[in-house]
mmCIF file of C-alpha atoms and ligand atoms in Angstrom:
data_model
loop_
_atom_site.group_PDB
_atom_site.id
_atom_site.type_symbol
_atom_site.label_atom_id
_atom_site.label_comp_id
_atom_site.label_asym_id
_atom_site.label_seq_id
_atom_site.Cartn_x
_atom_site.Cartn_y
_atom_site.Cartn_z
ATOM 1 C CA MET M 30 114.740 197.153 97.314
ATOM 2 C CA GLY M 31 111.521 195.768 95.859
ATOM 3 C CA VAL M 32 110.742 192.195 96.738
ATOM 4 C CA ILE M 33 110.731 191.095 93.126
ATOM 5 C CA GLU M 34 114.503 191.515 92.978
ATOM 6 C CA GLU M 35 114.947 189.135 95.859
ATOM 7 C CA ARG M 36 115.258 185.379 95.484
ATOM 8 C CA SER M 37 113.492 184.078 92.410
ATOM 9 C CA LEU M 38 110.337 186.090 92.105
ATOM 10 C CA THR M 39 111.495 188.041 89.032
ATOM 11 C CA TRP M 40 109.166 186.065 86.753
ATOM 12 C CA VAL M 41 106.016 187.693 88.224
ATOM 13 C CA THR M 42 106.501 190.822 86.137
ATOM 14 C CA ASP M 43 106.013 188.669 83.019
ATOM 15 C CA TYR M 44 102.479 188.008 84.169
ATOM 16 C CA PHE M 45 101.293 190.913 86.287
ATOM 17 C CA SER M 46 101.591 194.658 86.636
ATOM 18 C CA GLY M 47 100.028 197.488 88.625
ATOM 19 C CA SER M 48 97.757 196.570 91.499
ATOM 20 C CA GLU M 49 97.813 192.868 90.546
ATOM 21 C CA LEU M 50 101.588 192.795 90.836
ATOM 22 C CA GLU M 51 101.315 194.671 94.109
ATOM 23 C CA LEU M 52 99.002 191.996 95.554
ATOM 24 C CA VAL M 53 101.347 189.173 94.538
ATOM 25 C CA GLU M 54 104.326 191.037 96.025
ATOM 26 C CA ARG M 55 102.460 191.542 99.269
ATOM 27 C CA ALA M 56 101.576 187.853 99.396
ATOM 28 C CA TYR M 57 105.254 187.066 98.879
ATOM 29 C CA ARG M 58 106.337 189.338 101.743
ATOM 30 C CA GLN M 59 103.670 187.817 103.980
ATOM 31 C CA ALA M 60 104.702 184.240 103.140
ATOM 32 C CA LEU M 61 108.381 185.099 103.593
ATOM 33 C CA ASP M 62 107.643 186.547 107.010
ATOM 34 C CA ALA M 63 105.314 183.723 108.130
ATOM 35 C CA HIS M 64 107.647 180.908 107.021
ATOM 36 C CA ASN M 65 110.730 182.719 108.287
ATOM 37 C CA GLY M 66 113.225 180.191 109.672
ATOM 38 C CA GLN M 67 111.331 177.147 108.335
ATOM 39 C CA ARG M 68 113.131 174.712 106.085
ATOM 40 C CA ARG M 69 111.980 171.820 103.947
ATOM 41 C CA ALA M 70 113.216 168.247 104.350
ATOM 42 C CA SER M 71 115.669 168.989 101.534
ATOM 43 C CA GLY M 72 117.158 171.808 103.606
ATOM 44 C CA GLU M 73 116.016 174.653 101.357
ATOM 45 C CA PRO M 74 114.184 177.622 102.844
ATOM 46 C CA TYR M 75 110.446 176.870 102.974
ATOM 47 C CA ILE M 76 109.626 179.942 100.890
ATOM 48 C CA ASP M 77 111.246 178.308 97.829
ATOM 49 C CA HIS M 78 108.410 175.767 97.796
ATOM 50 C CA CYS M 79 105.800 178.559 97.901
ATOM 51 C CA ILE M 80 107.540 180.395 95.059
ATOM 52 C CA GLU M 81 107.688 177.314 92.851
ATOM 53 C CA VAL M 82 104.010 176.533 93.435
ATOM 54 C CA SER M 83 102.939 180.085 92.589
ATOM 55 C CA ARG M 84 105.149 180.132 89.506
ATOM 56 C CA MET M 85 103.440 177.008 88.142
ATOM 57 C CA LEU M 86 100.066 178.669 88.691
ATOM 58 C CA ALA M 87 101.162 181.755 86.760
ATOM 59 C CA GLU M 88 102.406 179.511 83.937
ATOM 60 C CA LEU M 89 99.021 177.808 83.871
ATOM 61 C CA GLY M 90 97.483 181.201 83.209
ATOM 62 C CA LEU M 91 95.825 181.664 86.580
ATOM 63 C CA ASP M 92 94.981 185.102 87.901
ATOM 64 C CA HIS M 93 96.901 187.203 90.452
ATOM 65 C CA ARG M 94 94.711 186.081 93.379
ATOM 66 C CA ALA M 95 95.397 182.409 92.694
ATOM 67 C CA VAL M 96 99.126 183.162 92.390
ATOM 68 C CA ALA M 97 98.996 185.079 95.690
ATOM 69 C CA ALA M 98 97.134 182.162 97.293
ATOM 70 C CA GLY M 99 99.829 179.861 95.884
ATOM 71 C CA LEU M 100 102.431 181.845 97.809
ATOM 72 C CA LEU M 101 100.291 181.666 100.953
ATOM 73 C CA HIS M 102 98.978 178.117 100.530
ATOM 74 C CA ASP M 103 100.825 176.657 103.544
ATOM 75 C CA VAL M 104 100.696 179.543 106.008
ATOM 76 C CA VAL M 105 97.475 178.522 107.754
ATOM 77 C CA GLU M 106 98.567 174.921 108.128
ATOM 78 C CA ASP M 107 102.206 175.513 108.996
ATOM 79 C CA THR M 108 102.389 178.927 110.702
ATOM 80 C CA ASP M 109 100.478 181.002 113.256
ATOM 81 C CA LEU M 110 98.601 182.966 110.621
ATOM 82 C CA THR M 111 94.825 182.443 110.399
ATOM 83 C CA VAL M 112 92.411 182.586 107.466
ATOM 84 C CA GLU M 113 90.819 185.600 109.162
ATOM 85 C CA GLN M 114 94.126 187.478 109.110
ATOM 86 C CA ILE M 115 94.584 186.680 105.439
ATOM 87 C CA ARG M 116 91.113 188.037 104.759
ATOM 88 C CA GLU M 117 91.973 191.293 106.584
ATOM 89 C CA ARG M 118 95.367 191.739 104.968
ATOM 90 C CA PHE M 119 94.372 190.627 101.457
ATOM 91 C CA ASP M 120 90.786 190.018 100.476
ATOM 92 C CA ASP M 121 87.971 187.537 100.815
ATOM 93 C CA GLU M 122 88.813 185.715 97.596
ATOM 94 C CA VAL M 123 92.471 185.089 98.473
ATOM 95 C CA ALA M 124 91.377 183.953 101.941
ATOM 96 C CA ARG M 125 88.839 181.520 100.492
ATOM 97 C CA LEU M 126 91.433 180.029 98.155
ATOM 98 C CA VAL M 127 93.936 179.487 100.996
ATOM 99 C CA ASP M 128 91.179 178.083 103.199
ATOM 100 C CA GLY M 129 90.116 175.679 100.431
ATOM 101 C CA VAL M 130 93.655 174.353 99.994
ATOM 102 C CA THR M 131 94.066 173.982 103.758
ATOM 103 C CA LYS M 132 90.850 171.974 103.992
ATOM 104 C CA LEU M 133 91.994 169.703 101.197
ATOM 105 C CA ALA M 134 94.863 168.582 103.433
ATOM 106 C CA TYR M 135 92.114 166.433 104.949
ATOM 107 C CA ILE M 136 92.155 164.181 101.898
ATOM 108 C CA ASP M 137 95.788 163.270 102.604
ATOM 109 C CA THR M 138 94.836 162.173 106.089
ATOM 110 C CA MET M 139 92.046 160.007 104.742
ATOM 111 C CA SER M 140 94.172 158.222 102.213
ATOM 112 C CA LYS M 141 96.800 157.614 104.894
ATOM 113 C CA MET M 142 94.189 155.591 106.748
ATOM 114 C CA GLY M 143 93.407 153.570 103.618
ATOM 115 C CA SER M 144 94.770 150.114 102.991
ATOM 116 C CA ARG M 145 98.140 149.758 101.293
ATOM 117 C CA ASP M 146 96.547 149.005 97.984
ATOM 118 C CA MET M 147 93.540 151.146 97.551
ATOM 119 C CA GLU M 148 90.751 149.685 95.487
ATOM 120 C CA ALA M 149 90.169 151.511 92.208
ATOM 121 C CA GLN M 150 86.650 152.305 93.305
ATOM 122 C CA GLU M 151 87.883 153.757 96.555
ATOM 123 C CA ALA M 152 90.358 155.984 94.723
ATOM 124 C CA GLU M 153 87.588 157.137 92.410
ATOM 125 C CA SER M 154 85.326 158.077 95.283
ATOM 126 C CA LEU M 155 88.188 159.965 96.935
ATOM 127 C CA ARG M 156 88.725 161.908 93.710
ATOM 128 C CA LYS M 157 85.018 162.679 93.500
ATOM 129 C CA MET M 158 84.928 163.839 97.089
ATOM 130 C CA PHE M 159 88.003 165.955 96.462
ATOM 131 C CA LEU M 160 86.197 167.790 93.683
ATOM 132 C CA ALA M 161 82.946 168.039 95.578
ATOM 133 C CA MET M 162 84.738 169.702 98.488
ATOM 134 C CA VAL M 163 85.799 172.696 96.435
ATOM 135 C CA ASP M 164 83.604 175.228 94.719
ATOM 136 C CA ASP M 165 86.475 176.930 92.912
ATOM 137 C CA VAL M 166 88.642 174.966 90.495
ATOM 138 C CA ARG M 167 91.619 177.193 91.362
ATOM 139 C CA VAL M 168 91.807 175.449 94.752
ATOM 140 C CA VAL M 169 92.385 172.109 93.025
ATOM 141 C CA LEU M 170 94.976 173.659 90.714
ATOM 142 C CA ILE M 171 96.891 175.091 93.701
ATOM 143 C CA LYS M 172 96.788 171.664 95.324
ATOM 144 C CA LEU M 173 98.056 170.012 92.107
ATOM 145 C CA ALA M 174 100.924 172.511 91.802
ATOM 146 C CA ASP M 175 101.725 171.901 95.496
ATOM 147 C CA ARG M 176 101.776 168.145 94.920
ATOM 148 C CA LEU M 177 103.894 168.446 91.782
ATOM 149 C CA HIS M 178 106.559 170.453 93.582
ATOM 150 C CA ASN M 179 106.486 168.023 96.505
ATOM 151 C CA MET M 180 106.959 165.168 94.024
ATOM 152 C CA ARG M 181 109.901 166.927 92.367
ATOM 153 C CA THR M 182 111.598 167.139 95.749
ATOM 154 C CA LEU M 183 110.447 163.770 97.104
ATOM 155 C CA SER M 184 113.928 162.242 97.218
ATOM 156 C CA SER M 185 114.669 164.013 100.493
ATOM 157 C CA LEU M 186 112.005 161.979 102.342
ATOM 158 C CA PRO M 187 112.499 158.503 103.865
ATOM 159 C CA PRO M 188 111.543 155.572 101.552
ATOM 160 C CA ASP M 189 108.302 154.528 103.297
ATOM 161 C CA ARG M 190 106.849 158.034 103.128
ATOM 162 C CA ARG M 191 108.031 158.368 99.543
ATOM 163 C CA GLU M 192 106.167 155.227 98.535
ATOM 164 C CA ARG M 193 102.939 156.288 100.210
ATOM 165 C CA ILE M 194 102.985 159.767 98.693
ATOM 166 C CA ALA M 195 103.878 158.337 95.278
ATOM 167 C CA ARG M 196 100.972 155.898 95.386
ATOM 168 C CA GLU M 197 98.557 158.627 96.392
ATOM 169 C CA THR M 198 99.878 160.757 93.533
ATOM 170 C CA LEU M 199 99.201 157.984 91.019
ATOM 171 C CA GLU M 200 95.777 157.162 92.399
ATOM 172 C CA ILE M 201 94.369 160.567 93.239
ATOM 173 C CA PHE M 202 96.324 163.507 91.884
ATOM 174 C CA ALA M 203 97.398 162.389 88.389
ATOM 175 C CA PRO M 204 93.826 161.308 87.511
ATOM 176 C CA LEU M 205 92.585 164.671 88.800
ATOM 177 C CA ALA M 206 95.038 166.545 86.561
ATOM 178 C CA ASN M 207 93.882 164.358 83.695
ATOM 179 C CA ARG M 208 90.262 165.110 84.419
ATOM 180 C CA LEU M 209 90.970 168.838 84.421
ATOM 181 C CA GLY M 210 92.888 168.539 81.152
ATOM 182 C CA ILE M 211 96.264 169.690 82.486
ATOM 183 C CA TRP M 212 98.341 167.113 80.666
ATOM 184 C CA GLN M 213 101.784 168.471 81.377
ATOM 185 C CA ILE M 214 101.158 168.189 85.121
ATOM 186 C CA LYS M 215 99.468 164.820 84.725
ATOM 187 C CA TRP M 216 102.444 163.330 82.849
ATOM 188 C CA GLU M 217 104.985 164.663 85.270
ATOM 189 C CA LEU M 218 102.971 163.485 88.283
ATOM 190 C CA GLU M 219 102.668 160.035 86.719
ATOM 191 C CA ASP M 220 106.325 159.627 85.865
ATOM 192 C CA LEU M 221 107.501 160.951 89.233
ATOM 193 C CA GLY M 222 104.883 158.861 91.047
ATOM 194 C CA PHE M 223 105.888 155.720 89.196
ATOM 195 C CA ARG M 224 109.608 156.366 89.753
ATOM 196 C CA HIS M 225 109.128 156.552 93.516
ATOM 197 C CA TYR M 226 106.425 153.899 93.846
ATOM 198 C CA ASP M 227 108.106 151.188 91.777
ATOM 199 C CA PRO M 228 111.692 152.337 91.096
ATOM 200 C CA GLU M 229 112.801 148.948 89.800
ATOM 201 C CA THR M 230 110.228 148.751 86.999
ATOM 202 C CA TYR M 231 110.564 152.450 86.277
ATOM 203 C CA TYR M 232 114.312 152.267 85.710
ATOM 204 C CA HIS M 233 113.945 149.029 83.765
ATOM 205 C CA ILE M 234 111.612 150.680 81.250
ATOM 206 C CA ALA M 235 113.673 153.884 81.207
ATOM 207 C CA HIS M 236 116.713 151.782 80.379
ATOM 208 C CA LEU M 237 114.931 149.963 77.547
ATOM 209 C CA ILE M 238 113.823 153.287 76.106
ATOM 210 C CA ASN M 239 117.294 154.813 76.238
ATOM 211 C CA GLU M 240 118.980 151.746 74.860
ATOM 212 C CA ARG M 241 116.988 151.964 71.673
ATOM 213 C CA GLN M 242 116.756 155.710 71.517
ATOM 214 C CA GLU M 243 118.963 156.195 68.463
ATOM 215 C CA GLU M 244 117.512 153.316 66.490
ATOM 216 C CA ARG M 245 113.989 154.537 67.181
ATOM 217 C CA GLU M 246 114.913 158.128 66.369
ATOM 218 C CA ASN M 247 116.252 157.129 62.923
ATOM 219 C CA TYR M 248 113.209 155.028 62.221
ATOM 220 C CA ILE M 249 110.793 157.803 63.156
ATOM 221 C CA GLN M 250 112.649 160.309 60.990
ATOM 222 C CA ARG M 251 112.199 157.990 57.981
ATOM 223 C CA VAL M 252 108.486 157.545 58.679
ATOM 224 C CA ILE M 253 108.050 161.304 59.097
ATOM 225 C CA ALA M 254 109.768 162.015 55.770
ATOM 226 C CA GLU M 255 107.666 159.442 53.953
ATOM 227 C CA LEU M 256 104.402 160.691 55.415
ATOM 228 C CA GLN M 257 105.253 164.342 54.816
ATOM 229 C CA ALA M 258 106.018 163.662 51.146
ATOM 230 C CA ARG M 259 102.712 161.868 50.639
ATOM 231 C CA LEU M 260 100.694 164.534 52.457
ATOM 232 C CA ARG M 261 102.281 167.205 50.258
ATOM 233 C CA LEU M 262 101.380 165.169 47.195
ATOM 234 C CA GLU M 263 97.765 165.092 48.377
ATOM 235 C CA GLY M 264 97.803 168.845 48.948
ATOM 236 C CA ILE M 265 97.428 168.617 52.750
ATOM 237 C CA SER M 266 99.493 171.128 54.646
ATOM 238 C CA ALA M 267 100.721 169.439 57.829
ATOM 239 C CA VAL M 268 103.411 169.447 60.467
ATOM 240 C CA VAL M 269 104.572 165.907 61.269
ATOM 241 C CA GLU M 270 106.688 165.284 64.338
ATOM 242 C CA GLY M 271 107.796 162.518 66.691
ATOM 243 C CA ARG M 272 106.174 162.330 70.100
ATOM 244 C CA PRO M 273 107.834 162.362 73.524
ATOM 245 C CA LYS M 274 107.391 159.184 75.553
ATOM 246 C CA HIS M 275 106.101 158.981 79.039
ATOM 247 C CA ILE M 276 107.357 156.046 81.015
ATOM 248 C CA TYR M 277 104.249 155.542 83.105
ATOM 249 C CA SER M 278 101.945 155.492 80.073
ATOM 250 C CA ILE M 279 104.132 152.825 78.458
ATOM 251 C CA TYR M 280 104.040 150.772 81.647
ATOM 252 C CA ARG M 281 100.272 151.090 81.973
ATOM 253 C CA LYS M 282 99.763 150.015 78.401
ATOM 254 C CA MET M 283 102.028 146.984 78.943
ATOM 255 C CA ARG M 284 99.938 146.011 81.958
ATOM 256 C CA ARG M 285 96.587 146.679 80.345
ATOM 257 C CA LYS M 286 97.333 144.749 77.195
ATOM 258 C CA GLY M 287 99.453 142.123 78.925
ATOM 259 C CA VAL M 288 102.252 142.624 76.408
ATOM 260 C CA ASP M 289 105.985 143.191 76.235
ATOM 261 C CA PHE M 290 107.797 146.466 75.776
ATOM 262 C CA ASP M 291 108.384 145.568 72.107
ATOM 263 C CA GLN M 292 104.698 145.362 71.429
ATOM 264 C CA ILE M 293 103.818 148.774 72.725
ATOM 265 C CA TYR M 294 102.675 150.653 69.689
ATOM 266 C CA ASP M 295 103.166 154.194 70.766
ATOM 267 C CA VAL M 296 106.784 153.729 71.722
ATOM 268 C CA ARG M 297 107.071 154.845 68.106
ATOM 269 C CA GLY M 298 104.676 157.750 68.061
ATOM 270 C CA LEU M 299 103.845 160.380 65.472
ATOM 271 C CA ARG M 300 101.894 163.548 65.695
ATOM 272 C CA VAL M 301 100.292 165.166 62.664
ATOM 273 C CA ILE M 302 99.066 168.750 62.990
ATOM 274 C CA VAL M 303 96.819 170.095 60.245
ATOM 275 C CA ASP M 304 94.670 173.179 59.601
ATOM 276 C CA SER M 305 91.118 171.851 59.719
ATOM 277 C CA VAL M 306 88.992 168.976 60.954
ATOM 278 C CA GLN M 307 88.453 167.973 57.324
ATOM 279 C CA ASP M 308 92.237 167.727 56.887
ATOM 280 C CA CYS M 309 92.419 165.489 59.984
ATOM 281 C CA TYR M 310 90.298 162.853 58.269
ATOM 282 C CA ALA M 311 92.120 163.373 54.956
ATOM 283 C CA ALA M 312 95.475 162.880 56.731
ATOM 284 C CA LEU M 313 94.084 159.770 58.427
ATOM 285 C CA GLY M 314 93.211 158.413 54.980
ATOM 286 C CA VAL M 315 96.780 159.080 53.837
ATOM 287 C CA VAL M 316 98.261 157.299 56.873
ATOM 288 C CA HIS M 317 95.987 154.303 56.301
ATOM 289 C CA SER M 318 96.784 154.147 52.595
ATOM 290 C CA LEU M 319 100.546 154.202 53.271
ATOM 291 C CA TRP M 320 100.501 151.616 56.054
ATOM 292 C CA LYS M 321 98.041 148.952 57.103
ATOM 293 C CA PRO M 322 95.904 149.976 60.083
ATOM 294 C CA ILE M 323 95.869 147.639 63.076
ATOM 295 C CA PRO M 324 92.275 146.559 63.826
ATOM 296 C CA GLY M 325 90.790 147.898 67.036
ATOM 297 C CA GLN M 326 93.376 150.659 67.377
ATOM 298 C CA PHE M 327 91.430 153.531 65.847
ATOM 299 C CA ASP M 328 89.804 156.125 68.102
ATOM 300 C CA ASP M 329 87.928 159.202 66.943
ATOM 301 C CA PHE M 330 88.261 161.670 69.806
ATOM 302 C CA ILE M 331 87.263 164.479 67.464
ATOM 303 C CA ALA M 332 83.711 163.251 66.912
ATOM 304 C CA THR M 333 83.645 161.993 70.506
ATOM 305 C CA PRO M 334 86.014 164.043 72.700
ATOM 306 C CA LYS M 335 87.311 162.517 75.947
ATOM 307 C CA ASP M 336 85.675 163.637 79.192
ATOM 308 C CA ASN M 337 88.435 166.176 79.648
ATOM 309 C CA MET M 338 87.680 167.603 76.175
ATOM 310 C CA TYR M 339 90.815 166.126 74.602
ATOM 311 C CA GLN M 340 90.406 165.914 70.827
ATOM 312 C CA SER M 341 92.475 163.975 68.277
ATOM 313 C CA LEU M 342 92.278 161.026 65.925
ATOM 314 C CA HIS M 343 94.336 158.065 67.165
ATOM 315 C CA THR M 344 95.395 155.172 65.025
ATOM 316 C CA ALA M 345 98.085 152.490 64.971
ATOM 317 C CA VAL M 346 99.511 151.074 61.764
ATOM 318 C CA VAL M 347 102.064 148.537 60.626
ATOM 319 C CA GLY M 348 104.854 150.837 59.439
ATOM 320 C CA PRO M 349 108.049 150.056 57.511
ATOM 321 C CA GLU M 350 109.868 146.842 58.559
ATOM 322 C CA GLY M 351 106.615 145.603 60.102
ATOM 323 C CA LYS M 352 107.020 147.875 63.164
ATOM 324 C CA THR M 353 103.987 149.373 64.756
ATOM 325 C CA VAL M 354 103.594 153.130 64.749
ATOM 326 C CA GLU M 355 100.938 155.085 66.578
ATOM 327 C CA ALA M 356 99.729 158.369 65.127
ATOM 328 C CA GLN M 357 97.779 161.208 66.672
ATOM 329 C CA ILE M 358 96.157 163.593 64.210
ATOM 330 C CA ARG M 359 94.654 166.915 65.211
ATOM 331 C CA THR M 360 94.172 170.531 64.195
ATOM 332 C CA ARG M 361 96.444 173.370 65.235
ATOM 333 C CA GLU M 362 93.682 174.658 67.510
ATOM 334 C CA MET M 363 93.249 171.305 69.296
ATOM 335 C CA HIS M 364 97.018 171.059 69.651
ATOM 336 C CA ARG M 365 97.318 174.563 71.081
ATOM 337 C CA ARG M 366 94.787 173.720 73.771
ATOM 338 C CA ILE M 367 96.726 170.627 74.772
ATOM 339 C CA ARG M 368 100.170 172.205 74.544
ATOM 340 C CA ASP M 369 99.314 175.375 76.405
ATOM 341 C CA ARG M 370 97.976 173.282 79.269
ATOM 342 C CA VAL M 371 95.264 175.855 79.887
ATOM 343 C CA PRO M 372 92.542 173.912 81.621
ATOM 344 C CA LEU M 373 89.195 174.483 79.939
ATOM 345 C CA ALA M 374 87.768 175.110 83.374
ATOM 346 C CA ILE M 375 89.725 178.344 83.704
ATOM 347 C CA GLN M 376 89.649 179.588 80.138
ATOM 348 C CA GLY M 377 87.949 182.935 79.999
ATOM 349 C CA GLY M 378 88.685 183.886 83.597
ATOM 350 C CA GLY M 379 89.606 182.364 86.892
ATOM 351 C CA GLN M 380 86.198 182.715 88.417
ATOM 352 C CA THR M 381 84.492 179.879 86.577
ATOM 353 C CA ARG M 382 83.189 177.278 88.957
ATOM 354 C CA HIS M 383 84.165 173.779 88.088
ATOM 355 C CA CYS M 384 81.631 171.628 86.304
ATOM 356 C CA LEU M 385 83.002 168.099 86.451
HETATM 357 MN MN1 MN R 406 102.751 173.005 100.168
#
């Protein structure tokens, strides 16, 4: 029986075939053998963690060597296998990726020594060092996938360890994902980090969001219909949709602006997807002619993209009933880049060295 029929490795055939598939299968067999008998704190077989990490890497569009290294990412640290043996049994590239991830474990040790509340500057220098230590961005992506899976299964750890790991996730790993432009991972790391670091506030905000879910949903549907009608009238072809909310970003905005939940603009968020950059500005004009813009809330990330290459127009307006609505306007192409989570650093091949 081929290994891909066992456990949950069936997804690999969606991504790889031929000799690439063969390499990933071999990495799986090796990881299965090396971690044999090991279990995670949750009680599941250790290999499940390796599979989940490698699956995320495949979904991110990484190559077969990175996916193989994802399967093997813990063998040097947690089993008798050496980097040298991985080099012999696989190849130099896979060995270097596993070695890179193993060396990054050092960063965890350093932040453990840090004070309970790390200074922002200290966190920034840790992030910088993290990036400087690797010469292949795939190493950081493996580490991020590793951290994300650990965060998803964090509940099985004792509270004090949970809090420390959650804080480190918020201070080091989520900003790294942001910097690399992998928003889906960034958001999930932030919400999971926040939930475990400050459960009380997290559940408070989550409760407020749920309580008003229906009311907000109805409101947004009205705004969408109104905007769509006007855009059509102006001859702008656009898709208008509501935006999912991320609890940590709401919390951070409340803190930063020193305001209440009710005053957070993007709790009611819209997204407008159009065909061209010209249509972005035309759609912005339509939004501003329908509803009064709120001063100081406009950002042009098309003319001036964020460091991570994120592009969109952001604005906040006073919508119907005097409620604030935040809108993001971008082209289909900009949206595809964000949605597909493909980090710019790895577009066009996994070999690109990071330039951050
Ligand atoms: Mn791991």
